[in-house]
């Protein structure tokens, strides 16, 4: 009796486990024996049967595309890293930018040589701003130019070398931006959008009603917009990579800035020489300014001379009037004195 009780308890414990295993097996057999049915149209089954909205079909479609993309990106461990590293090392996307500050004593020749060199190398000037001086601010205003130059990446080093030969480089700054990872990511997103576009075109051909066609066309329009935007960004990056950018600031100077560092004695000598030159230039500029402004000086001299003559005449007239008044007053006083004296004499004689 005791043995029967133990067997009964054991059977009661194992029975649920056996039923669970049997259920799992039957489910697997049912799934194997009844595969998911799909219509020949390539549309999701719910859409073909008409039992779901198009939005659900699009969600299934997007899930299918994402799953396919994930399957494409899945590789044997080790192969993905090695393949990506190989691609990145072979074709890196580097955007190079160089900032140059230069000076020259021959501005016109420098600009002519620069434009010819850019054209010969297959580049182009993207932006240019020049200042040719003004005679209204001072006698001689030095000229300058700011240029944005695009040079093919393989010809950049030669271009920079030639620039250092035809002008004096005061400052140079180089920068390189690696956009390889973002470029590869954009390419992957572009390929995904292309796959989705092809799939939507197939679904549009097999659409069974107007609602599905409208929804498909709306989704297709959005996909095409995203695809065009992504391709435009890729073309922009390709242009920035293929053509390096050189930002040039060119100034016209009377004396070039020395590149090598000077000694103390050399600085004193050059400073003294520069002071003498500045004094000489000041005298020369003063003579030139005087010669240029002679017409104005003649006019002002004539005006000043006329004003002096006028003031002199006015002063003479004023002095003459004052003298005449004084003389008239003296004459009147003398006359009055004589009359008084005469009246006194007459009175005395009568007495």
XYZ file of C-alpha atoms in Angstrom:
351
model
C 0.000 0.000 0.000
C 2.848 2.301 0.832
C 4.582 1.582 -2.488
C 1.339 2.247 -4.383
C 0.996 5.584 -2.635
C 4.514 6.620 -3.611
C 3.941 5.648 -7.245
C 0.668 7.564 -7.296
C 2.366 10.691 -5.970
C 5.164 10.405 -8.529
C 2.695 9.984 -11.367
C 0.733 13.037 -10.205
C 3.894 15.149 -10.252
C 5.060 14.017 -13.709
C 1.658 14.213 -15.406
C 1.543 18.059 -15.780
C 5.086 18.087 -17.182
C 4.182 15.423 -19.721
C 1.087 17.358 -20.799
C 3.157 20.551 -21.223
C 5.726 18.795 -23.409
C 2.945 17.228 -25.459
C 1.355 20.662 -26.004
C 4.614 22.200 -27.181
C 5.195 19.346 -29.542
C 1.762 19.572 -31.024
C 2.167 23.342 -31.500
C 5.439 22.861 -33.305
C 3.932 20.122 -35.463
C 0.955 22.333 -36.298
C 3.272 25.175 -37.273
C 5.336 22.867 -39.436
C 2.342 21.232 -41.034
C 0.424 24.506 -41.536
C 2.828 27.132 -42.892
C 1.785 30.793 -43.037
C -0.191 31.384 -46.188
C 0.823 34.274 -48.394
C -0.866 35.653 -51.433
C 0.893 35.735 -54.757
C 0.466 39.482 -55.003
C 3.306 40.220 -52.584
C 0.961 42.155 -50.262
C 0.550 41.333 -46.592
C -2.075 38.644 -46.000
C -4.264 40.940 -43.929
C -4.400 43.473 -46.745
C -5.135 40.837 -49.376
C -7.986 39.473 -47.273
C -9.341 42.919 -46.622
C -9.463 42.343 -42.875
C -7.055 45.130 -41.853
C -6.314 48.725 -42.773
C -3.493 49.824 -45.026
C -1.598 51.325 -42.103
C -1.197 47.863 -40.614
C 0.071 46.631 -43.975
C 2.620 49.460 -44.116
C 3.760 48.601 -40.615
C 4.240 44.993 -41.676
C 6.034 46.176 -44.786
C 8.369 48.424 -42.749
C 9.010 45.583 -40.332
C 9.827 43.323 -43.267
C 12.286 45.890 -44.646
C 13.925 46.449 -41.281
C 14.228 42.698 -40.781
C 15.753 42.302 -44.231
C 18.209 45.110 -43.504
C 19.144 43.474 -40.223
C 19.637 40.140 -42.001
C 21.849 41.823 -44.587
C 23.906 43.489 -41.883
C 24.258 40.231 -39.947
C 27.470 38.417 -40.675
C 29.694 35.771 -39.222
C 31.500 37.091 -36.133
C 34.742 38.664 -37.212
C 33.776 39.184 -40.845
C 31.767 42.386 -40.227
C 34.539 44.140 -38.319
C 37.186 43.078 -40.789
C 35.073 44.115 -43.794
C 34.196 47.515 -42.321
C 37.790 48.228 -41.394
C 38.890 47.250 -44.894
C 36.385 49.615 -46.489
C 37.253 52.488 -44.142
C 40.984 52.053 -44.657
C 40.719 51.839 -48.441
C 38.276 54.673 -49.134
C 38.181 57.161 -46.283
C 36.121 60.303 -46.746
C 38.366 63.186 -45.659
C 37.378 66.844 -45.996
C 40.494 69.023 -45.987
C 40.450 72.779 -45.394
C 43.456 75.126 -45.537
C 43.476 78.748 -44.321
C 46.204 80.928 -45.847
C 47.213 84.492 -45.078
C 49.588 85.889 -47.687
C 51.123 89.212 -48.700
C 52.654 90.488 -51.908
C 54.251 93.617 -53.335
C 52.861 92.880 -56.823
C 49.128 92.526 -56.305
C 48.034 92.448 -59.947
C 50.607 89.846 -60.981
C 49.753 87.709 -57.966
C 46.034 87.697 -58.787
C 46.700 86.853 -62.437
C 49.032 83.970 -61.572
C 46.602 82.690 -58.957
C 43.610 82.540 -61.296
C 45.670 80.868 -64.032
C 47.019 78.260 -61.634
C 43.584 77.394 -60.261
C 42.239 76.935 -63.783
C 45.190 74.764 -64.844
C 44.729 72.443 -61.865
C 41.053 71.901 -62.645
C 39.759 73.885 -59.675
C 37.546 76.910 -59.412
C 37.103 80.061 -57.321
C 33.930 79.649 -55.285
C 33.899 83.148 -53.795
C 36.052 86.265 -54.249
C 36.006 89.702 -52.624
C 38.555 92.353 -53.669
C 39.345 95.912 -52.634
C 41.269 98.009 -55.141
C 41.938 101.034 -52.939
C 40.323 104.447 -52.749
C 41.772 107.896 -53.371
C 39.093 109.524 -51.223
C 40.282 108.094 -47.915
C 44.008 108.692 -48.291
C 46.536 109.150 -51.039
C 47.426 105.493 -51.408
C 45.285 102.761 -49.891
C 46.743 99.267 -50.179
C 44.641 96.588 -51.862
C 43.477 93.214 -50.547
C 41.429 90.191 -51.601
C 39.568 87.355 -49.849
C 39.056 84.189 -51.886
C 37.490 80.767 -51.347
C 39.216 78.355 -53.718
C 38.268 74.722 -54.462
C 41.169 72.544 -55.585
C 41.086 68.815 -56.498
C 42.385 66.882 -53.501
C 45.184 65.231 -55.467
C 46.500 68.653 -56.622
C 46.273 70.462 -53.267
C 49.870 69.926 -52.140
C 51.247 71.176 -55.459
C 48.997 74.216 -55.315
C 50.170 75.134 -51.808
C 53.803 74.727 -52.850
C 53.343 77.025 -55.839
C 51.567 79.593 -53.673
C 54.522 79.764 -51.294
C 56.770 80.471 -54.279
C 54.791 83.339 -55.825
C 53.886 85.086 -52.527
C 54.896 85.426 -48.906
C 52.931 83.091 -46.600
C 52.358 84.797 -43.248
C 50.007 82.229 -41.683
C 48.783 78.742 -42.601
C 46.245 76.507 -40.880
C 45.295 72.969 -41.977
C 42.305 70.943 -40.817
C 41.005 67.498 -41.836
C 37.524 66.191 -41.044
C 36.888 62.447 -41.310
C 33.271 61.829 -42.380
C 33.694 58.181 -43.349
C 31.402 56.737 -40.683
C 28.588 59.193 -41.303
C 28.960 58.681 -45.060
C 28.679 54.895 -44.725
C 25.639 55.338 -42.480
C 24.003 57.616 -45.070
C 24.694 55.066 -47.807
C 23.054 52.344 -45.726
C 19.987 54.498 -45.134
C 19.864 55.348 -48.843
C 19.940 51.652 -49.801
C 17.154 50.924 -47.306
C 15.035 53.694 -48.804
C 15.671 52.347 -52.321
C 14.553 48.874 -51.237
C 11.421 50.306 -49.666
C 10.712 52.330 -52.803
C 10.939 49.234 -55.009
C 8.685 47.300 -52.665
C 6.100 50.095 -52.602
C 6.117 50.246 -56.409
C 5.333 46.534 -56.561
C 2.566 46.951 -54.005
C 1.170 49.895 -55.974
C 0.957 47.783 -59.137
C -0.954 45.098 -57.253
C -3.280 47.384 -55.258
C -6.914 46.216 -55.361
C -8.764 49.411 -54.428
C -8.463 53.187 -54.506
C -7.815 53.577 -50.775
C -4.799 51.324 -50.945
C -3.476 53.182 -54.005
C -3.802 56.567 -52.277
C -2.088 55.344 -49.130
C 0.697 53.692 -51.126
C 1.272 56.795 -53.245
C 1.460 58.982 -50.128
C 4.004 56.681 -48.524
C 5.931 56.446 -51.809
C 6.070 60.242 -52.057
C 7.556 60.491 -48.568
C 10.109 57.804 -49.320
C 11.159 59.515 -52.539
C 11.561 62.841 -50.708
C 13.769 61.224 -48.071
C 15.738 59.403 -50.759
C 16.387 62.579 -52.779
C 17.445 64.432 -49.626
C 19.838 61.642 -48.669
C 21.349 61.493 -52.169
C 21.790 65.289 -52.145
C 23.697 65.092 -48.859
C 25.910 62.340 -50.252
C 26.683 64.400 -53.368
C 27.571 67.394 -51.183
C 29.980 65.298 -49.123
C 31.510 63.844 -52.292
C 32.141 67.366 -53.606
C 33.711 68.468 -50.332
C 35.936 65.393 -50.326
C 36.961 65.574 -53.995
C 37.669 69.325 -53.890
C 39.630 70.664 -50.936
C 38.853 74.184 -49.722
C 41.494 76.936 -49.507
C 40.495 80.163 -47.734
C 43.002 82.796 -48.898
C 43.525 86.295 -47.488
C 45.843 88.238 -49.789
C 47.174 91.687 -48.852
C 49.269 94.189 -50.774
C 52.216 95.519 -48.731
C 55.160 97.818 -49.290
C 57.576 95.499 -47.502
C 57.238 91.743 -46.997
C 57.182 90.346 -43.485
C 60.387 88.385 -42.815
C 59.802 84.738 -42.089
C 63.011 84.004 -40.144
C 63.413 85.316 -36.589
C 65.779 88.291 -36.289
C 68.603 88.786 -33.840
C 68.699 91.808 -31.514
C 71.331 93.554 -33.603
C 69.367 92.874 -36.758
C 66.188 94.241 -35.149
C 67.999 97.452 -34.131
C 69.499 97.871 -37.593
C 66.217 97.186 -39.357
C 64.313 99.452 -36.949
C 66.708 102.349 -37.554
C 66.523 101.772 -41.297
C 62.734 101.633 -41.152
C 62.634 104.944 -39.224
C 64.781 106.618 -41.893
C 62.536 105.169 -44.569
C 59.416 106.417 -42.782
C 60.864 109.928 -42.524
C 61.774 109.875 -46.200
C 58.356 108.509 -47.107
C 56.712 111.201 -44.979
C 58.602 113.965 -46.779
C 57.857 112.400 -50.128
C 54.163 111.996 -49.315
C 54.058 115.625 -48.113
C 55.532 116.880 -51.394
C 53.135 114.688 -53.368
C 50.195 115.899 -51.283
C 51.228 119.534 -51.877
C 51.552 118.981 -55.630
C 48.182 117.244 -55.790
C 46.385 119.970 -53.836
C 47.919 122.993 -55.610
C 44.565 123.927 -57.262
C 42.855 123.958 -53.878
C 45.749 125.923 -52.360
C 45.573 128.546 -55.153
C 41.846 128.990 -54.615
C 42.247 129.318 -50.867
C 45.172 131.752 -51.348
C 43.008 133.936 -53.610
C 40.148 133.872 -51.106
C 42.463 134.735 -48.228
C 44.131 137.544 -50.246
C 40.742 139.013 -51.172
C 39.661 138.853 -47.539
C 42.866 140.612 -46.401
C 42.468 143.359 -49.002
C 38.858 143.862 -48.033
C 39.755 144.117 -44.350
C 42.531 146.590 -45.115
C 40.212 148.810 -47.161
C 37.578 148.600 -44.496
C 40.139 149.555 -41.860
C 41.340 152.512 -43.977
C 37.818 153.770 -44.485
C 37.082 153.446 -40.801
C 40.291 155.301 -39.911
C 39.527 158.064 -42.466
C 36.020 158.539 -41.088
C 37.362 158.668 -37.566
C 40.033 161.236 -38.550
C 37.431 163.354 -40.341
C 35.198 163.348 -37.309
C 38.100 164.282 -35.055
C 39.141 167.135 -37.372
C 35.589 168.410 -37.579
C 35.310 168.342 -33.825
C 38.600 170.213 -33.404
C 37.531 172.832 -35.930
C 34.259 173.354 -34.143
C 35.990 173.731 -30.821
C 38.423 176.324 -32.273
C 35.568 178.236 -33.808
C 33.630 178.221 -30.559
C 36.696 179.419 -28.711
C 37.204 182.305 -31.142
C 33.584 183.338 -30.848
C 33.764 183.381 -27.060
C 36.982 185.375 -27.134
C 35.525 187.896 -29.617
C 32.452 188.441 -27.482
C 34.643 189.088 -24.443
C 36.726 191.651 -26.370
C 33.594 193.498 -27.532
C 32.253 193.619 -23.997
C 35.525 194.994 -22.612
C 35.748 197.690 -25.277
C 32.197 198.807 -24.547
C 32.949 199.163 -20.916
